[in-house]
Every structure is written in C-alpha cells, then in structure tokens.
mmCIF file of C-alpha atoms in Angstrom:
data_model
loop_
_atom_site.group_PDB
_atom_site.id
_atom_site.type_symbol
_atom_site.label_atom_id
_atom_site.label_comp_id
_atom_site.label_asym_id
_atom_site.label_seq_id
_atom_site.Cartn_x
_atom_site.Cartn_y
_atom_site.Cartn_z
ATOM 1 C CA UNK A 1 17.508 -13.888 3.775
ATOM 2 C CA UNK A 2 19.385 -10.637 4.238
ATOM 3 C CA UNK A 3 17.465 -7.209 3.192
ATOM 4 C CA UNK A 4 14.633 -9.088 2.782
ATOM 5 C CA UNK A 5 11.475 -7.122 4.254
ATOM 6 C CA UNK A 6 8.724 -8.811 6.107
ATOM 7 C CA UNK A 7 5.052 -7.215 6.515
ATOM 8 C CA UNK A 8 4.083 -8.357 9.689
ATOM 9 C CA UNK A 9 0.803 -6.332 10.569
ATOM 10 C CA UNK A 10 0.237 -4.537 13.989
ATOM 11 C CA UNK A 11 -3.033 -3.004 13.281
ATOM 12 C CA UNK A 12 -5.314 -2.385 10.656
ATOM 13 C CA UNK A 13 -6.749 1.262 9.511
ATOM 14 C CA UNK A 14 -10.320 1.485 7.225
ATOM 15 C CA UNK A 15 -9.554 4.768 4.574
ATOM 16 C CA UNK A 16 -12.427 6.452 2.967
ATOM 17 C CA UNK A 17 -10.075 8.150 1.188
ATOM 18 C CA UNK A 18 -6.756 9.028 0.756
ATOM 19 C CA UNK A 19 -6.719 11.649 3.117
ATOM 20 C CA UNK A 20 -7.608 9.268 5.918
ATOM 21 C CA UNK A 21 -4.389 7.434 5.071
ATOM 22 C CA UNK A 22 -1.988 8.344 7.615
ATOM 23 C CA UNK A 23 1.597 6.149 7.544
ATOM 24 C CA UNK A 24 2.909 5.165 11.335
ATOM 25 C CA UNK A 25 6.571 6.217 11.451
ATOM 26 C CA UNK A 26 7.323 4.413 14.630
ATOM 27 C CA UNK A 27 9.861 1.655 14.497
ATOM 28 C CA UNK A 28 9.045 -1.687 13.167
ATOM 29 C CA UNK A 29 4.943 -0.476 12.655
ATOM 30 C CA UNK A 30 3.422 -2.289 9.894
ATOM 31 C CA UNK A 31 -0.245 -1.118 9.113
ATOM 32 C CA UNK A 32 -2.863 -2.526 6.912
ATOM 33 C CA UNK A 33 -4.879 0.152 5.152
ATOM 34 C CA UNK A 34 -8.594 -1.324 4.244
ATOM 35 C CA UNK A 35 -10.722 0.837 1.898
ATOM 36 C CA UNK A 36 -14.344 1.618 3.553
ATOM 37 C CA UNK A 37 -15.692 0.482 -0.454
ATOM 38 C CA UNK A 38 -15.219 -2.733 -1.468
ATOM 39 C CA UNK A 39 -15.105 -1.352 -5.261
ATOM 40 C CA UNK A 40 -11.834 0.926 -4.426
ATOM 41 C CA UNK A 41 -10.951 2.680 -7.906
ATOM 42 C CA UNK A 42 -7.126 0.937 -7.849
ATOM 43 C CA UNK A 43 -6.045 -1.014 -4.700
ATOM 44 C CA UNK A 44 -7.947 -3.632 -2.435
ATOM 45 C CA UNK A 45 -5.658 -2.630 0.474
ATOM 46 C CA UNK A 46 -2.124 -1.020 1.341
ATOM 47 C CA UNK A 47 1.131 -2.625 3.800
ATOM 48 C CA UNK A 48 3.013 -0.303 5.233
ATOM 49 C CA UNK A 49 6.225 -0.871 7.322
ATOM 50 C CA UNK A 50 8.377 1.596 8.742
ATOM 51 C CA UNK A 51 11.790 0.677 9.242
ATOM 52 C CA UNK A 52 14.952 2.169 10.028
ATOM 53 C CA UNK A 53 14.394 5.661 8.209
ATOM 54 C CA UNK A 54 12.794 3.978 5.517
ATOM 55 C CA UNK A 55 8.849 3.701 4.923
ATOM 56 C CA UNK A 56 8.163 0.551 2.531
ATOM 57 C CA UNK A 57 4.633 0.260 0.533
ATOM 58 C CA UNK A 58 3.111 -2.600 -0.938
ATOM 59 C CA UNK A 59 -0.461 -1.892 -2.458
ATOM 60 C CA UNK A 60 -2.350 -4.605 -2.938
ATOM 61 C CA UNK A 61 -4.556 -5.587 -5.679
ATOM 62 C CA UNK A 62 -6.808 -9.172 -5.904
ATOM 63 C CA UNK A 63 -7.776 -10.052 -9.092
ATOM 64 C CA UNK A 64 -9.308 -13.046 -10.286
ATOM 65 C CA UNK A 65 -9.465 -12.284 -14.329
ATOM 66 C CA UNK A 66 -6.296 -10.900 -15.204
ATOM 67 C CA UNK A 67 -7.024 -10.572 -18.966
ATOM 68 C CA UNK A 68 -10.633 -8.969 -18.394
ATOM 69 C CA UNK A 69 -9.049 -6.278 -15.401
ATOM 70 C CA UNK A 70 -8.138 -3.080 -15.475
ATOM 71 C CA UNK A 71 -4.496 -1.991 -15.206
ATOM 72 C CA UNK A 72 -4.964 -1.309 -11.906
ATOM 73 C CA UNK A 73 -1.421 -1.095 -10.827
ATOM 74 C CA UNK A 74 -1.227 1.612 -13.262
ATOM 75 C CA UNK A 75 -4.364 3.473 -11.663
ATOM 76 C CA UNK A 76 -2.511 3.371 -8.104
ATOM 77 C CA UNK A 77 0.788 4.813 -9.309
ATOM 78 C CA UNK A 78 -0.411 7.544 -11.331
ATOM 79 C CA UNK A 79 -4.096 8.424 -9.153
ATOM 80 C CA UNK A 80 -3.603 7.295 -5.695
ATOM 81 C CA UNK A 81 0.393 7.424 -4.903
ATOM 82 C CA UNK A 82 1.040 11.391 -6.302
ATOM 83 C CA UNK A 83 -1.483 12.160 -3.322
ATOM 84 C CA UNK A 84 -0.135 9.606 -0.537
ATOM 85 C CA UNK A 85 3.640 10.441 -1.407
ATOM 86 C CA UNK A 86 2.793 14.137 -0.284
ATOM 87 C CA UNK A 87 1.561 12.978 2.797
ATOM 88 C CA UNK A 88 4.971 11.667 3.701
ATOM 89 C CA UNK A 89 7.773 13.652 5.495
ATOM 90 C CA UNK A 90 10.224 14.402 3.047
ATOM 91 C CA UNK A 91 13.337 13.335 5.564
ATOM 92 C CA UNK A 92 12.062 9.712 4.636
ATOM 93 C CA UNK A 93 12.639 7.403 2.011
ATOM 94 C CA UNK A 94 9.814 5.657 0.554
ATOM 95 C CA UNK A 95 10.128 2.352 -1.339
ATOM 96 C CA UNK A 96 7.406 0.602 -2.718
ATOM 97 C CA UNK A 97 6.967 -2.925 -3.733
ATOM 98 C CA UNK A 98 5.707 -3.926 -6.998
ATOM 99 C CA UNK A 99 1.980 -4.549 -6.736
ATOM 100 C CA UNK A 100 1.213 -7.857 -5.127
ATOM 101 C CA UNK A 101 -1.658 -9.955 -6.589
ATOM 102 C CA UNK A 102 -3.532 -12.852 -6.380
ATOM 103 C CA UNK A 103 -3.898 -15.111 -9.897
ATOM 104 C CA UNK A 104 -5.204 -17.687 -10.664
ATOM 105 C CA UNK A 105 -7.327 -18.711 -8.089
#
C-alpha cells in the first residue's frame, strides 16, 4: 500500500488532562495516550505517529450504542483538539484521521 500509515505503538502515556499530553517528535514514535478516567468527556484514547515532518492523530472512540451516544467525535474536534493543536510546534504538519470506532460489537 503506498502512503498508507501504520500505528505501530512504542509506548503508552496515561493523560489526566490535556496538558499532560505531550506528542514525541522523534522519528517513527508512535504513542498511545490513555485517559487516567475511564469516563473521558470525548475520546477513549489517542495514536500518535510522527513521521517524516509530519505528526498524524487518530483519536479513538469505543462505542457500543451508536444511536444512544453522544457525538463524540464532534466533542474531540471542537473541546479537546483547539487545546492539543497549540501544543504542537508550528514547523509541523498535523493530520488527523477520522475518528476510529468500534460498532457493533
């Protein structure tokens, strides 16, 4: 597959909040970011890889009721990313993936 981006995780980071979230730009680093609370406000955990000048995101959200949960990909992009994005050098580019979920389990 060419381009395609793989989130192989190196280590793991527990966040109390997003201040303690703070993205590894060395080279081929992907972290998993675990919330301390298991009832996080948007996300259940965040991938990050940096690669080649770029810094890729993928929150991730499990939900087991799509029709009875909260738009919680909306909640991440509008609360939780506005914060994290400022905590990122501005030399970098950021992509982030679409949220990834769980369904139908």
């Amino acid at each position: 597959m060419a381009n395609s981006i793989r989130f192989k995780v190196d280590s793991h980071q527990f966040f109390s909040g997003v201040e303690d979230i703070n993205f590894s730009l060395s080279e081929g680093a992907c972290t998993f970011y675990l919330p301390r609370k298991w009832n996080q406000k948007s996300i259940d955990g965040l991938l990050a890889l940096y690669k080649t000048g770029m810094l890729y995101i993928a929150p991730i959200q499990i939900t087991l009721d799509k029709e009875g949960h909260s738009d919680s990909e909306g909640a991440f992009f509008s609360g939780i990313w506005p914060e994290l994005k400022s905590n990122i050098p501005k030399d970098i580019r950021k992509i982030h993936k679409e949220m990834l979920r769980k369904r139908n389990i």
